[in-house]
Amino acid sequence: MIEGIFFRIPLIISDVGIFALILKFTGRLRYAALYLLNPLIIYLTGAWGIYDSLMLFPLVAGFVLYARNERRLASVSFVISGLFKLFGFVPFSLMALETLLQRRWKEFGFQIGSAIGLIALTFAPYVGNGL
């Protein structure tokens, strides 16, 4: 029983973080409360313990950063989201494709370099142990 609480704490913190991101971006409590008080979100986090909110927090942060034209931080946020679940790599690849088509080579290099760096940093312990 107590293990379940500790397992769900990061999920609940992620849901509250998404609530704060939506509240800060829109400036309206109504939209943020629609997410936080959604019965599906409460059920997924509280009952099932599915870690979708851990993927959604950097994904929502990436979209907020992209809307504020902070593309470098958005690409890092999308890669972090993709490391939780592969769905996060979809907006990253679309943003990298857009950057490539606009011929902004330095930014494209940063996006790909940060993605490779984060992925390598994540899998370094496994490669180091020979797994």
XYZ file of C-alpha atoms in Angstrom, residues 2-128:
127
model
C 2.693 2.499 0.970
C 4.722 1.519 -2.100
C 1.821 2.529 -4.319
C 1.820 6.000 -2.839
C 5.522 6.466 -3.509
C 5.063 5.100 -7.014
C 2.336 7.638 -7.772
C 4.021 10.734 -6.292
C 5.991 11.580 -9.491
C 2.828 11.069 -11.534
C 0.837 13.430 -9.333
C 3.640 16.010 -9.409
C 3.649 15.785 -13.217
C -0.106 16.331 -13.352
C 0.185 19.376 -11.095
C 3.074 20.617 -13.260
C 0.932 20.300 -16.394
C -1.806 22.197 -14.566
C 0.683 24.970 -13.736
C 1.970 25.098 -17.325
C -1.525 25.394 -18.764
C -2.452 28.011 -16.164
C 0.658 30.072 -16.877
C 0.313 29.798 -20.658
C -3.407 30.568 -20.920
C -3.777 32.714 -17.824
C -7.193 31.193 -17.169
C -7.996 28.800 -14.375
C -10.829 27.218 -16.348
C -8.586 25.564 -18.951
C -6.067 24.347 -16.414
C -8.801 22.976 -14.169
C -10.309 21.112 -17.120
C -7.102 19.120 -17.309
C -6.481 18.603 -13.603
C -10.055 17.685 -12.698
C -10.593 15.459 -15.729
C -11.837 12.097 -14.410
C -9.709 10.194 -16.921
C -6.530 11.910 -15.720
C -7.428 11.241 -12.091
C -8.203 7.599 -12.857
C -5.050 7.010 -14.910
C -2.798 8.567 -12.291
C -4.547 7.488 -9.112
C -5.912 4.046 -9.896
C -3.851 2.571 -12.698
C -0.582 4.366 -12.116
C 0.100 4.754 -15.828
C 3.071 7.029 -16.447
C 1.539 9.032 -19.315
C 1.712 12.214 -17.272
C 5.494 11.824 -17.023
C 5.589 11.949 -20.824
C 2.974 14.684 -21.100
C 4.724 17.174 -18.811
C 7.780 17.724 -21.063
C 5.532 17.449 -24.132
C 3.251 20.258 -22.939
C 6.300 22.246 -21.853
C 7.740 21.776 -25.336
C 4.590 23.075 -26.989
C 4.510 26.071 -24.650
C 8.159 26.812 -25.431
C 7.515 26.373 -29.152
C 4.614 28.826 -28.966
C 6.964 31.324 -27.299
C 9.489 30.779 -30.121
C 12.100 29.127 -27.900
C 12.818 26.300 -30.303
C 16.040 25.040 -28.766
C 14.495 24.449 -25.370
C 11.398 23.024 -27.048
C 13.490 20.469 -28.930
C 15.201 19.378 -25.709
C 11.816 19.102 -24.026
C 10.422 16.998 -26.874
C 13.406 14.640 -26.699
C 12.939 14.215 -22.943
C 9.292 13.431 -23.603
C 10.299 10.915 -26.254
C 12.593 9.163 -23.815
C 9.571 8.388 -21.632
C 7.371 7.283 -24.535
C 8.252 7.341 -28.201
C 5.317 9.618 -29.002
C 7.415 12.598 -27.894
C 9.736 12.143 -30.854
C 6.917 12.967 -33.312
C 6.830 16.739 -32.610
C 10.622 16.729 -32.339
C 11.003 15.220 -35.794
C 8.444 17.624 -37.268
C 10.239 20.575 -35.709
C 13.616 19.315 -36.938
C 12.155 18.855 -40.421
C 10.795 22.407 -40.354
C 14.197 23.721 -39.280
C 15.880 21.726 -42.030
C 13.487 23.030 -44.692
C 14.108 26.609 -43.541
C 17.854 25.945 -43.917
C 18.795 26.990 -40.425
C 21.770 24.670 -40.209
C 23.113 25.732 -36.806
C 19.780 25.259 -35.114
C 19.273 21.925 -36.870
C 22.711 20.828 -35.691
C 21.845 21.846 -32.137
C 18.566 19.928 -32.272
C 20.130 16.742 -33.580
C 23.169 17.097 -31.311
C 21.061 17.598 -28.208
C 18.876 14.633 -29.149
C 21.871 12.356 -29.669
C 23.472 13.643 -26.468
C 20.388 13.066 -24.332
C 19.796 9.625 -25.803
C 23.447 8.673 -25.281
C 23.346 9.978 -21.716
C 20.224 7.938 -21.025
C 21.590 4.687 -22.410
C 25.185 5.107 -21.197
C 24.743 2.963 -18.057
C 23.354 0.109 -20.140
C 26.128 0.300 -22.716
C 28.727 0.553 -19.966
